[in-house]
Short mmCIF file of C-alpha atoms and ligand atoms in Angstrom, two decimals:
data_model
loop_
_atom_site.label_atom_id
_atom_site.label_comp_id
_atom_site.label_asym_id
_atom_site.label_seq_id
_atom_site.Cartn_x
_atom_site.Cartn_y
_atom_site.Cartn_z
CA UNK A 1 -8.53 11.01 -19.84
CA UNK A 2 -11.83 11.97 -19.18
CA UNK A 3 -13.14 11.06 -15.73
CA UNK A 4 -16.29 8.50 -16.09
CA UNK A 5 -19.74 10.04 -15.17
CA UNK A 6 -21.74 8.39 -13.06
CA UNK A 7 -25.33 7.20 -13.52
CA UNK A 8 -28.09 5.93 -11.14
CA UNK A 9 -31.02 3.79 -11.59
CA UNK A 10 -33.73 3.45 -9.53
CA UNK A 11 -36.20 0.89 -10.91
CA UNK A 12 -39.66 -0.16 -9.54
CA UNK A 13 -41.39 -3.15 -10.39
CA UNK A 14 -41.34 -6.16 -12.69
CA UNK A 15 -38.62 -8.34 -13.95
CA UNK A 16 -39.08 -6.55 -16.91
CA UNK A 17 -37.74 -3.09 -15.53
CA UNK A 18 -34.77 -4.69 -13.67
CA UNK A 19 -33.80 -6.18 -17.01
CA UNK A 20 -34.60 -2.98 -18.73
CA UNK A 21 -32.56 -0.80 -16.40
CA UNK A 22 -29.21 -3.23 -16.84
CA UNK A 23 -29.73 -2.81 -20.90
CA UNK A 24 -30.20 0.79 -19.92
CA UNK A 25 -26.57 0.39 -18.29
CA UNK A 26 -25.17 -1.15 -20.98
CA UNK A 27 -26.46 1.35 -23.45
CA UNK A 28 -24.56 4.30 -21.51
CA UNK A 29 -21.51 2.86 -20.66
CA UNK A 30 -20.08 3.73 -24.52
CA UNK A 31 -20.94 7.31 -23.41
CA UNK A 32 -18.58 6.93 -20.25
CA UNK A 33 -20.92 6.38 -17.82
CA UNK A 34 -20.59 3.82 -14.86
CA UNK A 35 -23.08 3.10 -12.23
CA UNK A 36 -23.22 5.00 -8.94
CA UNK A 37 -25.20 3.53 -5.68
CA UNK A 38 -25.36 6.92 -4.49
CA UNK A 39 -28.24 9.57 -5.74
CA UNK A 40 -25.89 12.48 -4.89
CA UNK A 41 -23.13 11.67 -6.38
CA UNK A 42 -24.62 11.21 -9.72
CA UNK A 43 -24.66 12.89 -12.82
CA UNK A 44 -27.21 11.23 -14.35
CA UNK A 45 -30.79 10.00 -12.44
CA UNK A 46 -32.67 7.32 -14.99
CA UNK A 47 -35.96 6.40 -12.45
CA UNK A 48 -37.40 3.68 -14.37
CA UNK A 49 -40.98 4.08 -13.11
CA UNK A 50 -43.55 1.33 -12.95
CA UNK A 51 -47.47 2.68 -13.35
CA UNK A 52 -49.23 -1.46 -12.07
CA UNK A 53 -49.20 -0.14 -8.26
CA UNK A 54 -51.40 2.26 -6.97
CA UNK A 55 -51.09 6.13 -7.19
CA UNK A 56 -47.52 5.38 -9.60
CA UNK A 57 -47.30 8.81 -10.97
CA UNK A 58 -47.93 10.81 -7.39
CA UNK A 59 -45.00 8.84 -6.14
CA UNK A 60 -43.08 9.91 -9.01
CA UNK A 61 -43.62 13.46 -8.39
CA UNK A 62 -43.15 12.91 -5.07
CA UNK A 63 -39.43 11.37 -6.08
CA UNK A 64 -38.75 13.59 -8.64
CA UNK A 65 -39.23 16.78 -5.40
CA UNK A 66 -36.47 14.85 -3.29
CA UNK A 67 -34.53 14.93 -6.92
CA UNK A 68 -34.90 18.36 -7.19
CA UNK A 69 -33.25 19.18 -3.84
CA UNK A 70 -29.72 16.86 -4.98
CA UNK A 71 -29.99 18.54 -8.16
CA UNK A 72 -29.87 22.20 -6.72
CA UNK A 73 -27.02 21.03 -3.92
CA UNK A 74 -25.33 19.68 -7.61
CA UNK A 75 -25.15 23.06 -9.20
CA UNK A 76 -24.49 24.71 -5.80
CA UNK A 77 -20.98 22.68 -6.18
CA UNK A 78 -20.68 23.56 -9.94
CA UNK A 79 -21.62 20.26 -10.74
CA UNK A 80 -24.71 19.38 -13.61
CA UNK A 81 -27.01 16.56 -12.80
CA UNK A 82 -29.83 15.20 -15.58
CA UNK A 83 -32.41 13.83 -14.78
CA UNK A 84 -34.62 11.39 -16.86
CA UNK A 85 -38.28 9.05 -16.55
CA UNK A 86 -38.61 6.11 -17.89
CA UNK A 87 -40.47 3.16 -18.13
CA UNK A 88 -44.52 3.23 -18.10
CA UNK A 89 -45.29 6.02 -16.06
CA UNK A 90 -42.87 7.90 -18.81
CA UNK A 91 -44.52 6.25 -21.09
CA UNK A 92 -48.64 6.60 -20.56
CA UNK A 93 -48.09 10.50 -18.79
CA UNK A 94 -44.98 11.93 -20.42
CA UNK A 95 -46.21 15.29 -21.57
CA UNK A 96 -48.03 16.00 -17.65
CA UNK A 97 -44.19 15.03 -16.44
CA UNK A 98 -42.66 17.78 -19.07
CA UNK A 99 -45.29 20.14 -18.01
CA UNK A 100 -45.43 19.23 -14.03
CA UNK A 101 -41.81 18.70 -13.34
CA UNK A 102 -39.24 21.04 -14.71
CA UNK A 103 -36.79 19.42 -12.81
CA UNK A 104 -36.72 16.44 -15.78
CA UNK A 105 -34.45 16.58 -18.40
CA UNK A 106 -35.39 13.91 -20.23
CA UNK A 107 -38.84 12.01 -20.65
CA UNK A 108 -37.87 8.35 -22.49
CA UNK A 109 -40.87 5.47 -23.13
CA UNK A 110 -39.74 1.81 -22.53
CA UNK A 111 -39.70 0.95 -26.05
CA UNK A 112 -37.11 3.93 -26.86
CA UNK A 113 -34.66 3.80 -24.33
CA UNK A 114 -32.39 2.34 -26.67
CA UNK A 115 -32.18 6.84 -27.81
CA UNK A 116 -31.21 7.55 -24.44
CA UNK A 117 -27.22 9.12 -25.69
CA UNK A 118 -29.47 10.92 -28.55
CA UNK A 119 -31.83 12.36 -25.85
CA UNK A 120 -29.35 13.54 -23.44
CA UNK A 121 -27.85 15.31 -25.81
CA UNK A 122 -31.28 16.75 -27.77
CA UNK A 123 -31.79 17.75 -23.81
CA UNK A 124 -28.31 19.92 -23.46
CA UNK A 125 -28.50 21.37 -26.68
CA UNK A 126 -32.58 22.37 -26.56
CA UNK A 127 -33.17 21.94 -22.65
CA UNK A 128 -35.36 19.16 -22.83
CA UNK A 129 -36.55 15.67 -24.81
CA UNK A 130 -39.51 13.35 -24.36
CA UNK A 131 -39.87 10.33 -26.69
CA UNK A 132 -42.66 8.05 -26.07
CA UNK A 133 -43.63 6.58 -29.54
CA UNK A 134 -43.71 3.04 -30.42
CA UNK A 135 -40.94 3.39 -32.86
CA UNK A 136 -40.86 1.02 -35.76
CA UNK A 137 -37.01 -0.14 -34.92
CA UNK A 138 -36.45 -3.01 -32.78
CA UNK A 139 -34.86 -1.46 -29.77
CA UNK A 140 -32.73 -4.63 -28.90
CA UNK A 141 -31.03 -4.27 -32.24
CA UNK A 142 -29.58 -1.19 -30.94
CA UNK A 143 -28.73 -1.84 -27.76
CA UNK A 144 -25.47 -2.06 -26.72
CA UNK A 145 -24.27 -5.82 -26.05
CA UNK A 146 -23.42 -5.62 -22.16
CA UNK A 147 -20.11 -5.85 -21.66
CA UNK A 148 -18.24 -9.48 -20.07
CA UNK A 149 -17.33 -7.49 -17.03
CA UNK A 150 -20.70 -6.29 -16.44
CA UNK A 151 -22.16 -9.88 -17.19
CA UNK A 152 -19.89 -11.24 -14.32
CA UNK A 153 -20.79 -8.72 -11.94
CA UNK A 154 -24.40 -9.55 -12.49
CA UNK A 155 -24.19 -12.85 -10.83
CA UNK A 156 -24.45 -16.37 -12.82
CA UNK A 157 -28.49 -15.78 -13.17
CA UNK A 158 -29.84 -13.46 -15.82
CA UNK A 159 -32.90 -12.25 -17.38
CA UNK A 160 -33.64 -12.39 -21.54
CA UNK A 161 -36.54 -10.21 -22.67
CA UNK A 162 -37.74 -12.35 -25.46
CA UNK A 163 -41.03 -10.66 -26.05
CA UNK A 164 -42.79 -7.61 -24.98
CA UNK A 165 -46.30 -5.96 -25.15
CA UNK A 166 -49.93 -7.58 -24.79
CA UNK A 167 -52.72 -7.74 -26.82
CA UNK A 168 -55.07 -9.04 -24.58
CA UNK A 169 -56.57 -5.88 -23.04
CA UNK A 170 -57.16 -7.39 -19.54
CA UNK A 171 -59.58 -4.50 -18.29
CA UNK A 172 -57.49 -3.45 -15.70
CA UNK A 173 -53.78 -3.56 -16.82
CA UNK A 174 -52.23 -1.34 -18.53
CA UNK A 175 -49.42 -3.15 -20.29
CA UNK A 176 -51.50 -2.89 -23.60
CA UNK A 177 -51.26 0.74 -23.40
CA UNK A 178 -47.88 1.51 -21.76
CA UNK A 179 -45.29 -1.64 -23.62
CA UNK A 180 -47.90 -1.23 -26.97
CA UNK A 181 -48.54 -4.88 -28.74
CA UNK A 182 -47.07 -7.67 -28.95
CA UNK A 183 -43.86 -7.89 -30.32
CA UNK A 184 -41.11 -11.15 -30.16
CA UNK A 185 -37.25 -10.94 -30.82
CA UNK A 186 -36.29 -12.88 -33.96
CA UNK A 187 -34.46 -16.79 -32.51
CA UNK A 188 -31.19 -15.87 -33.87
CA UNK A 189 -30.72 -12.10 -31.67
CA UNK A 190 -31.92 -14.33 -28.81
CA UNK A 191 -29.62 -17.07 -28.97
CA UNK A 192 -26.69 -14.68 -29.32
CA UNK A 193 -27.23 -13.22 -26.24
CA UNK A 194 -27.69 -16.35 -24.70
CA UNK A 195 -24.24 -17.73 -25.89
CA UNK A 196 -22.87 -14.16 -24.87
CA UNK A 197 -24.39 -15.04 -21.29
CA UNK A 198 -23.09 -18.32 -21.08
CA UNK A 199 -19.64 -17.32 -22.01
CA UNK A 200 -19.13 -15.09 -19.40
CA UNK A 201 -20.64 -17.37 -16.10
CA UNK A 202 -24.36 -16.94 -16.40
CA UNK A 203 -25.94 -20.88 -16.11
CA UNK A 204 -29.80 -19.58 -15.30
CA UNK A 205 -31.51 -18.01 -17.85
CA UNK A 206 -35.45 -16.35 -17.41
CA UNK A 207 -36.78 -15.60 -21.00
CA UNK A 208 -39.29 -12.70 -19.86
CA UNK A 209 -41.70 -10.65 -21.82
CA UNK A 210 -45.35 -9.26 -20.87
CA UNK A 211 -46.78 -12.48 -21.87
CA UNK A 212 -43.92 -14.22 -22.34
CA UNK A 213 -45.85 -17.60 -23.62
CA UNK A 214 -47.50 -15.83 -26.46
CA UNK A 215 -43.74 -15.61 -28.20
CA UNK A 216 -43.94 -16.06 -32.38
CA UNK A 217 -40.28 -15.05 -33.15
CA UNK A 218 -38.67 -15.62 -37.00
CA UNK A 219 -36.73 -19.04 -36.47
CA UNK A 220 -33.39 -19.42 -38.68
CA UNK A 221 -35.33 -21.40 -41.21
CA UNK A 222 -38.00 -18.35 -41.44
CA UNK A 223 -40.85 -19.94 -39.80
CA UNK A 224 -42.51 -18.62 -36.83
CA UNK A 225 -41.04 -20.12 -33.72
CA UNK A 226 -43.02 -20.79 -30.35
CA UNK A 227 -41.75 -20.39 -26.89
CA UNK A 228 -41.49 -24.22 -26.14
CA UNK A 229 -39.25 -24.05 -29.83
CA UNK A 230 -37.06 -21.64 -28.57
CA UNK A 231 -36.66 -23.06 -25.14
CA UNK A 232 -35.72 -26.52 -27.17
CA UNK A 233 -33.06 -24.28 -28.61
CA UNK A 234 -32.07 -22.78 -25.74
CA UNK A 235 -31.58 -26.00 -23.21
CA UNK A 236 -28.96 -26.47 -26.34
CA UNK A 237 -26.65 -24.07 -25.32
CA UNK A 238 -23.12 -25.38 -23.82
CA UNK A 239 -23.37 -23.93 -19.44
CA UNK A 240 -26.70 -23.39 -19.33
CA UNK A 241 -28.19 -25.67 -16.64
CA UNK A 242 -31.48 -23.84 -15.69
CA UNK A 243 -33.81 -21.79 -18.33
CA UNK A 244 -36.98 -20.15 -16.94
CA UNK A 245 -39.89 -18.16 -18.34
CA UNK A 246 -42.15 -15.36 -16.97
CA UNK A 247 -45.22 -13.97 -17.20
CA UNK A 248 -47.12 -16.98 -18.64
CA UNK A 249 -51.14 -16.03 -19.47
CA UNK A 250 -53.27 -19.53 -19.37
CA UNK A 251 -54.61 -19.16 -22.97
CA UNK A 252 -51.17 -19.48 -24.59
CA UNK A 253 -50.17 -22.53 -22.50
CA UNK A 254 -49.46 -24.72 -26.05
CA UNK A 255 -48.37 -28.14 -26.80
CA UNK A 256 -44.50 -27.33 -27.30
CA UNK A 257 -44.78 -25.56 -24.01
CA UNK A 258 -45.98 -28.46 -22.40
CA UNK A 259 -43.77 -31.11 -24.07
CA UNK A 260 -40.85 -28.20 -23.27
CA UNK A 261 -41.73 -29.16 -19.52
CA UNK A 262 -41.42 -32.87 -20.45
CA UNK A 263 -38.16 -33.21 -22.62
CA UNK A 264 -36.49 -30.24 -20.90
CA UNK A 265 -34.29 -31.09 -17.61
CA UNK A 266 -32.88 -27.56 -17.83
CA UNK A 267 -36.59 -26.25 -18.10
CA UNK A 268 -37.16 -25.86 -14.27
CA UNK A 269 -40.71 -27.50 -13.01
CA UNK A 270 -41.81 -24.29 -11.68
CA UNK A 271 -44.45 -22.30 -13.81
CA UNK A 272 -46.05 -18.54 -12.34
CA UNK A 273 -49.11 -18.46 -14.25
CA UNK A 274 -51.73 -16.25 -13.32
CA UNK A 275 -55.29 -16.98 -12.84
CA UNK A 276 -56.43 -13.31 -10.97
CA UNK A 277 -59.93 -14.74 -9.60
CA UNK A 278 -61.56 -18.08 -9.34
CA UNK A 279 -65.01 -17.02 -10.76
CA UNK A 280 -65.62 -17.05 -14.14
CA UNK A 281 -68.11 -14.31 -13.73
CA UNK A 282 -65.30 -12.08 -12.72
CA UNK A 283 -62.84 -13.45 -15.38
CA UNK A 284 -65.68 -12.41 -18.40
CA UNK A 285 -65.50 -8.82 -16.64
CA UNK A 286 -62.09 -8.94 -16.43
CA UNK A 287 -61.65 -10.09 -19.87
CA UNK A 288 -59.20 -12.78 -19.18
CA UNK A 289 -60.87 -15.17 -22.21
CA UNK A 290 -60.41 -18.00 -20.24
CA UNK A 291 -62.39 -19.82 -17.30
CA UNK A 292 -61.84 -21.58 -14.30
CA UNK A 293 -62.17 -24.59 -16.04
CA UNK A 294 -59.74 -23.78 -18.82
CA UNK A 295 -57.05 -23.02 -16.22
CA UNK A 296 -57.67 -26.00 -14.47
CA UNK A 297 -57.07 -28.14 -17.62
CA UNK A 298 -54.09 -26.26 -18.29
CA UNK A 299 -52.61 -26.95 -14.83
CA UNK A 300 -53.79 -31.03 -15.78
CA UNK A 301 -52.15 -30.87 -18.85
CA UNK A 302 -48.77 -29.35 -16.91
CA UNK A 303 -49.12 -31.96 -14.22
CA UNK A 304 -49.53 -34.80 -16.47
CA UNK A 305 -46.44 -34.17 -18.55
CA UNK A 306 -44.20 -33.31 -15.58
CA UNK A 307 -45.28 -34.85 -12.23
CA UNK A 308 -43.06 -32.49 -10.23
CA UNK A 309 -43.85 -29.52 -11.50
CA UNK A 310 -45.16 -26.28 -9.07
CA UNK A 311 -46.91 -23.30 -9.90
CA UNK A 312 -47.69 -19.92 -8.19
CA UNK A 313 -50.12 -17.18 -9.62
CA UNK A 314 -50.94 -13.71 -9.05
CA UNK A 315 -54.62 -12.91 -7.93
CA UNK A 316 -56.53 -9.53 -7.14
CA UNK A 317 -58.99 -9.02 -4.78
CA UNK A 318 -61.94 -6.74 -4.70
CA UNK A 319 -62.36 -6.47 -8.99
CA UNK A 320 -65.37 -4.24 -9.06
CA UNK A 321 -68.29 -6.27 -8.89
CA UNK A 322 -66.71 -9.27 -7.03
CA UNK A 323 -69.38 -10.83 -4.77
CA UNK A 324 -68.67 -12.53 -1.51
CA UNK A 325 -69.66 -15.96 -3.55
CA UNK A 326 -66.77 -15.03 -6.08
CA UNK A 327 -64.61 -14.35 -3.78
CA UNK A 328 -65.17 -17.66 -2.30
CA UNK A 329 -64.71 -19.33 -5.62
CA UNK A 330 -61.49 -18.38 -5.81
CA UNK A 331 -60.66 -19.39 -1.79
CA UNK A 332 -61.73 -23.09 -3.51
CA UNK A 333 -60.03 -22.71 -6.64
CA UNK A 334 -56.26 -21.73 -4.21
CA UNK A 335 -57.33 -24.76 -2.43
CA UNK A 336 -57.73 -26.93 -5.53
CA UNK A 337 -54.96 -25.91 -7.41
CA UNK A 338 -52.65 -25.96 -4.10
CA UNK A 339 -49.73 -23.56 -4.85
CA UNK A 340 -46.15 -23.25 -3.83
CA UNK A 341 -46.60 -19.48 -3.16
CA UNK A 342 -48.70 -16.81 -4.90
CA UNK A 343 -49.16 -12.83 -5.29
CA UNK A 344 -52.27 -11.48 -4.12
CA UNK A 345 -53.31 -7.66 -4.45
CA UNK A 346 -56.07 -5.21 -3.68
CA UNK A 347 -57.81 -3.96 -6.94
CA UNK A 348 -57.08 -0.56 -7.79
CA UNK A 349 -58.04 0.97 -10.90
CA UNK A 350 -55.75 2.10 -13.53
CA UNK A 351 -56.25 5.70 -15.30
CA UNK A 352 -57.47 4.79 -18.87
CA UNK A 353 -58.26 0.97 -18.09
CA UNK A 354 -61.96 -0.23 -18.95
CA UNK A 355 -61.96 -1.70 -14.87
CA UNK A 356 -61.55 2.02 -13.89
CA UNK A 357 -64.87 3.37 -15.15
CA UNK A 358 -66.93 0.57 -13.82
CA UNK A 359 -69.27 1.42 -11.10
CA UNK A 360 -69.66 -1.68 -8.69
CA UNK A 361 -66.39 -0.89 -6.44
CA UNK A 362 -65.91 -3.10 -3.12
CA UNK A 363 -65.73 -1.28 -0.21
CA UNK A 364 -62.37 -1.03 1.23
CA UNK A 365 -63.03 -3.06 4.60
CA UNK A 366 -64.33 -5.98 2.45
CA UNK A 367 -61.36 -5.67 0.36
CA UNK A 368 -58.85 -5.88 3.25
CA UNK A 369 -60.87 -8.86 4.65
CA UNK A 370 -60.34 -10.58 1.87
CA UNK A 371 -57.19 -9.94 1.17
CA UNK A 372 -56.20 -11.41 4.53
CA UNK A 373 -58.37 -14.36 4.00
CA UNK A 374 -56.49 -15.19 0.54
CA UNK A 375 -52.91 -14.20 2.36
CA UNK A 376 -53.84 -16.94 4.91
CA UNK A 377 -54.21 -19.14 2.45
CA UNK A 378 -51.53 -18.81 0.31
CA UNK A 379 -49.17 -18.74 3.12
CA UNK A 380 -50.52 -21.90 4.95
CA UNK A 381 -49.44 -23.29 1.08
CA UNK A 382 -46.30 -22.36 1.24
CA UNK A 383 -45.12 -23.20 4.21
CA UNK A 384 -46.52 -26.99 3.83
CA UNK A 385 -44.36 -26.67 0.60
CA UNK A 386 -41.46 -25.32 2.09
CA UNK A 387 -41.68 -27.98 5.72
CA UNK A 388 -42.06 -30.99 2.52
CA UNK A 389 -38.84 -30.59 1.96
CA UNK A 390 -36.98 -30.93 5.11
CA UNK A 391 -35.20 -34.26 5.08
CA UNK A 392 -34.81 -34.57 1.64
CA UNK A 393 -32.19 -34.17 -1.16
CA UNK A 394 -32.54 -31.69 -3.50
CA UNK A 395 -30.41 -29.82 -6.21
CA UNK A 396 -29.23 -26.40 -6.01
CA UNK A 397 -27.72 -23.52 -8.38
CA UNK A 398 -25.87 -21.92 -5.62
CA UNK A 399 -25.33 -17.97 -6.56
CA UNK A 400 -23.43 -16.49 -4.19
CA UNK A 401 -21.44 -16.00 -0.78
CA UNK A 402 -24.68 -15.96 2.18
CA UNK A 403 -24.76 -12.84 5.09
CA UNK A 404 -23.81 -15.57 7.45
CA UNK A 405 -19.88 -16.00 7.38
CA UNK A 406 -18.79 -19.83 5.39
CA UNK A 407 -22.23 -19.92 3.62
CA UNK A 408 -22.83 -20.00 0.13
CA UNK A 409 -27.07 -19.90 -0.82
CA UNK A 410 -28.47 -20.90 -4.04
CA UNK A 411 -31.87 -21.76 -5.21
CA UNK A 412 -33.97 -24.95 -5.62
CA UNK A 413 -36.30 -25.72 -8.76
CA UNK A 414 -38.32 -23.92 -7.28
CA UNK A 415 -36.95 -20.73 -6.49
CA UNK A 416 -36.67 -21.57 -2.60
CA UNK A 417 -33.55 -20.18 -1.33
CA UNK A 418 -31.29 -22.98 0.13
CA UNK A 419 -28.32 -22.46 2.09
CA UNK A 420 -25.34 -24.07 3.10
CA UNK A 421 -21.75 -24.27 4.56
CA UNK A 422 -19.42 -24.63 1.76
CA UNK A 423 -16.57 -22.72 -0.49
CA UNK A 424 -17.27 -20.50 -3.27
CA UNK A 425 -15.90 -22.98 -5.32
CA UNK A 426 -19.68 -24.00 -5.72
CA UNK A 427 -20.63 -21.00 -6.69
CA UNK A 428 -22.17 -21.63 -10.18
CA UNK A 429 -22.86 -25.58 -9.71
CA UNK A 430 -25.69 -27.47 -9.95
CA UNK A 431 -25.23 -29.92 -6.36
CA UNK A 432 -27.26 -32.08 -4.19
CA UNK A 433 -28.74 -30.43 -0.55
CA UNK A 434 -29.75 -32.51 1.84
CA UNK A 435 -32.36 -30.20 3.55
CA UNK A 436 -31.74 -29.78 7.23
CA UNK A 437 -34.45 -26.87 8.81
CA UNK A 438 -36.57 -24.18 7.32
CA UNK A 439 -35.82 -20.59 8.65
CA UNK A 440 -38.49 -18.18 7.15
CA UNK A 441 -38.83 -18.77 3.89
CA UNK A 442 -34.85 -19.89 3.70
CA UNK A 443 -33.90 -23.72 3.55
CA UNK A 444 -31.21 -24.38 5.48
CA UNK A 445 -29.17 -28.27 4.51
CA UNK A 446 -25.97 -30.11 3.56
CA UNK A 447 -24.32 -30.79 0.68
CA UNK A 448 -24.72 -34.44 -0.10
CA UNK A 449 -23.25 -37.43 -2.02
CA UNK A 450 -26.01 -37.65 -5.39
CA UNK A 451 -29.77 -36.67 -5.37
CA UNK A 452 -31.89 -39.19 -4.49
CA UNK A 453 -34.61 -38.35 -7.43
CA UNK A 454 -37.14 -40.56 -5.89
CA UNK A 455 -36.80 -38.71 -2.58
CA UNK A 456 -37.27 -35.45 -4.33
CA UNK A 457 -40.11 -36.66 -5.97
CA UNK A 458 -41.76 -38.04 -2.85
CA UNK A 459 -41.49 -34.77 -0.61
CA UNK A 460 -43.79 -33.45 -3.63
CA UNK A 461 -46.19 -35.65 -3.51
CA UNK A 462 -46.16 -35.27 0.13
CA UNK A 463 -46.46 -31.74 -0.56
CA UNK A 464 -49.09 -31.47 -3.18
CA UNK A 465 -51.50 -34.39 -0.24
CA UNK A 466 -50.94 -31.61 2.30
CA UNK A 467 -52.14 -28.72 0.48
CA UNK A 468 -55.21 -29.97 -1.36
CA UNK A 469 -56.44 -32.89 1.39
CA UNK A 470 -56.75 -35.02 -1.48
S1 LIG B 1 -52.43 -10.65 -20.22
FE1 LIG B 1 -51.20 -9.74 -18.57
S2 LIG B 1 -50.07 -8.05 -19.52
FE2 LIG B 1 -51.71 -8.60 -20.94
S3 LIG B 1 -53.42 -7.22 -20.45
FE3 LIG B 1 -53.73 -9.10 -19.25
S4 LIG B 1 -52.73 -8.74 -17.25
FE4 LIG B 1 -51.96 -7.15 -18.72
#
């Protein structure tokens, strides 16, 4: 029998490329391959690059020269490494990586990795192979299934992409240009996976996509589906206890999204949807097509169907052109909106983005100033969310065993890790915590009798006073 061959992944960034790398997995492990935790003992590197951070592609090169030294020590022990780039620094520079890094056997876009066996072997037999079209084929119908095994291993949470690419041209992302436009999976491929999931352990689904809440997949009766639809569906499924979604943009919040939140129990009352700046001057140069107004009616219309729901958002600082009075504006928006945490970023500009050629750049010093001022913020949020909590009940998906010896940690509703002393019988279960301490950002309780609802409703409240003074 052949000996398998081993692969490593090293991913960077979003949800997106962790799920991505997994499929990746599952689409070599026909070929023989099975993962490897170690670079050097590897016969195949996939780095599965991300291009949203700052200087993406220098650190790639700068990857790609420790790569080159494993590969060489490879062949000085008569063994072949490949090496391939994917994801959407592959995808927006793939000819400079051909041309800059010999080293790289194979160049592979996100929406193709689906031809990595093809590839690899177009790369042995001709040296090299880039593909980063949008190819007409749905990748996912391609895709290997992974396999039950490989589902177990992966714990009893998992990621769905339901939808990928963005049409909405924010002026300084790059999504529109690296994942292409917006495309859903049809309901039926979906649901299959889910059942798959559920079979084999998994209770906690997160549909993701680029802008996950602008979903339109086929339904089985041929009509266009929308993401509160297919969540409907979803919360249907026999095991599964908690369904998520992520990213969310603010202009396709809809009415079967919000009714979702109010039907749903499995829906969890916990929605990241980004806002990036609290002045709507910014916003217009941004091109977000919405206004600080809009996305405070949106938040109403969450908070009025489901009074326990929590949001966090991602913001960036320093937008070229942002004033100290917009900056401000969105200090006041934080502190209206009152979040349970948040992601907060420097602006840097994106090769290719609209943002990048636009002159008005903040100085760095203001940016860092600010950035500390929002951080403060944020944080100060948090934690009054987190404290709220001590002394109440509140339910938990545990996951897994903890660090600490005898203790299994799970999450709350709201993605707050919660541990406590128990067997891994629980591992999998849905079970009341009665929350003892706060350590960090970990919540530390007691498995009780029954949740209290009203309890878990009033440390929100509680909460939600404390961060916005009302
Ligand atoms: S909506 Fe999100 S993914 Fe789409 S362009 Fe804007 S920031 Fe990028």
């Amino acid at each position: 029998m052949t000996p398998p061959r081993k692969l490593h992944i090293k991913s960077y960034g979003c949800q997106m490329n962790v799920y991505d790398a997994q499929r990746m997995v599952d689409t070599l492990a026909p070929e023989g391959f099975v993962e490897t935790a170690s670079v050097d003992d590897a016969d195949l590197v996939i780095l599965n690059t991300c291009h949203i951070r700052e200087k993406a592609s220098e650190k790639v090169y700068s990857e790609l020269g420790r790569l080159r030294v494993a590969k060489d020590e490879a062949a000085r022990h008569g063994r072949q490494m490949s090496i391939a780039v994917a994801g959407c620094v592959a995808q927006a520079e793939g000819d400079e990586i051909i041309r800059r890094a010999p080293v790289v056997d194979v160049v592979v876009g996100p929406q193709s990795y689906h031809h990595l066996p093809q590839l690899l072997a177009r790369a042995k037999s001709h040296g090299r192979a880039l593909e980063t079209e949008f190819p007409v084929d749905d990748k996912f119908g391609f895709l290997a299934p992974p396999k039950p095994d490989a589902i177990r291993a992966r714990g009893i949470s998992s990621f769905v992409t339901v939808q990928e690419g963005c049409d909405k041209f924010c002026t300084f992302c790059v999504v529109p240009y690296t994942r292409g436009a917006e495309v859903s999976r049809p309901v039926a491929r979906i649901v299959d996976d889910v059942l798959r999931l559920a079979d084999n352990g998994v209770r906690e689904i997160t549909l993701i996509g680029q802008n996950v809440n602008a979903y339109h997949g086929e339904g089985p009766d041929g009509r266009i589906w929308s993401l509160g639809a297919l969540l409907h569906r979803l919360a249907g499924i026999p095991g599964i206890v908690r369904l998520r979604y992520s990213t969310s943009h603010p202009r396709d919040v809809d009415e079967t999204l919000i009714e979702a939140h109010r039907d749903l129990t499995a829906l969890m009352p916990f929605v990241h949807l980004p806002v990036q700046s609290g002045s709507d001057r910014i916003l217009a140069a941004m091109n977000r097509r919405h206004s600080v107004a809009d996305y405070r009616r949106v938040i109403d219309r969450f908070r009025d169907a489901r009074q326990d729901i929590a949001f966090s958002s991602d913001f960036i600082v320093g937008f070229p052109g942002e004033t100290e009075e917009d900056f401000v504006a969105t200090l006041a928006l934080v502190t209206q909106i009152g979040y349970a945490g948040a992601y907060s970023f420097k602006y840097s500009p994106r090769p290719g983005t609209p943002a990048a050629d636009m002159q008005e750049t903040v100085s760095a010093a203001d940016m860092d100033e600010r950035l500390v001022r929002l951080q403060e913020l944020i944080d100060s949020q948090q934690s009054a969310f987190n404290v709220a909590t001590i002394g109440n009940t509140v339910n938990v998906l545990f996951e897994r065993t903890a660090r600490n010896p005898g203790q299994i940690v799970g999450r709350t509703a709201y993605l707050q890790p919660a541990h406590v002393m128990a067997s891994t019988d629980i591992i999998g279960q849905v079970l009341p915590v009665t929350i003892a301490s706060l350590e960090r950002y970990s919540l530390l309780g007691e498995l009780a009798p029954a949740v209290d609802a009203q309890s878990v409703f009033s440390h929100l409240t509680h909460s939600s006073q404390m961060i916005t003074g009302a």
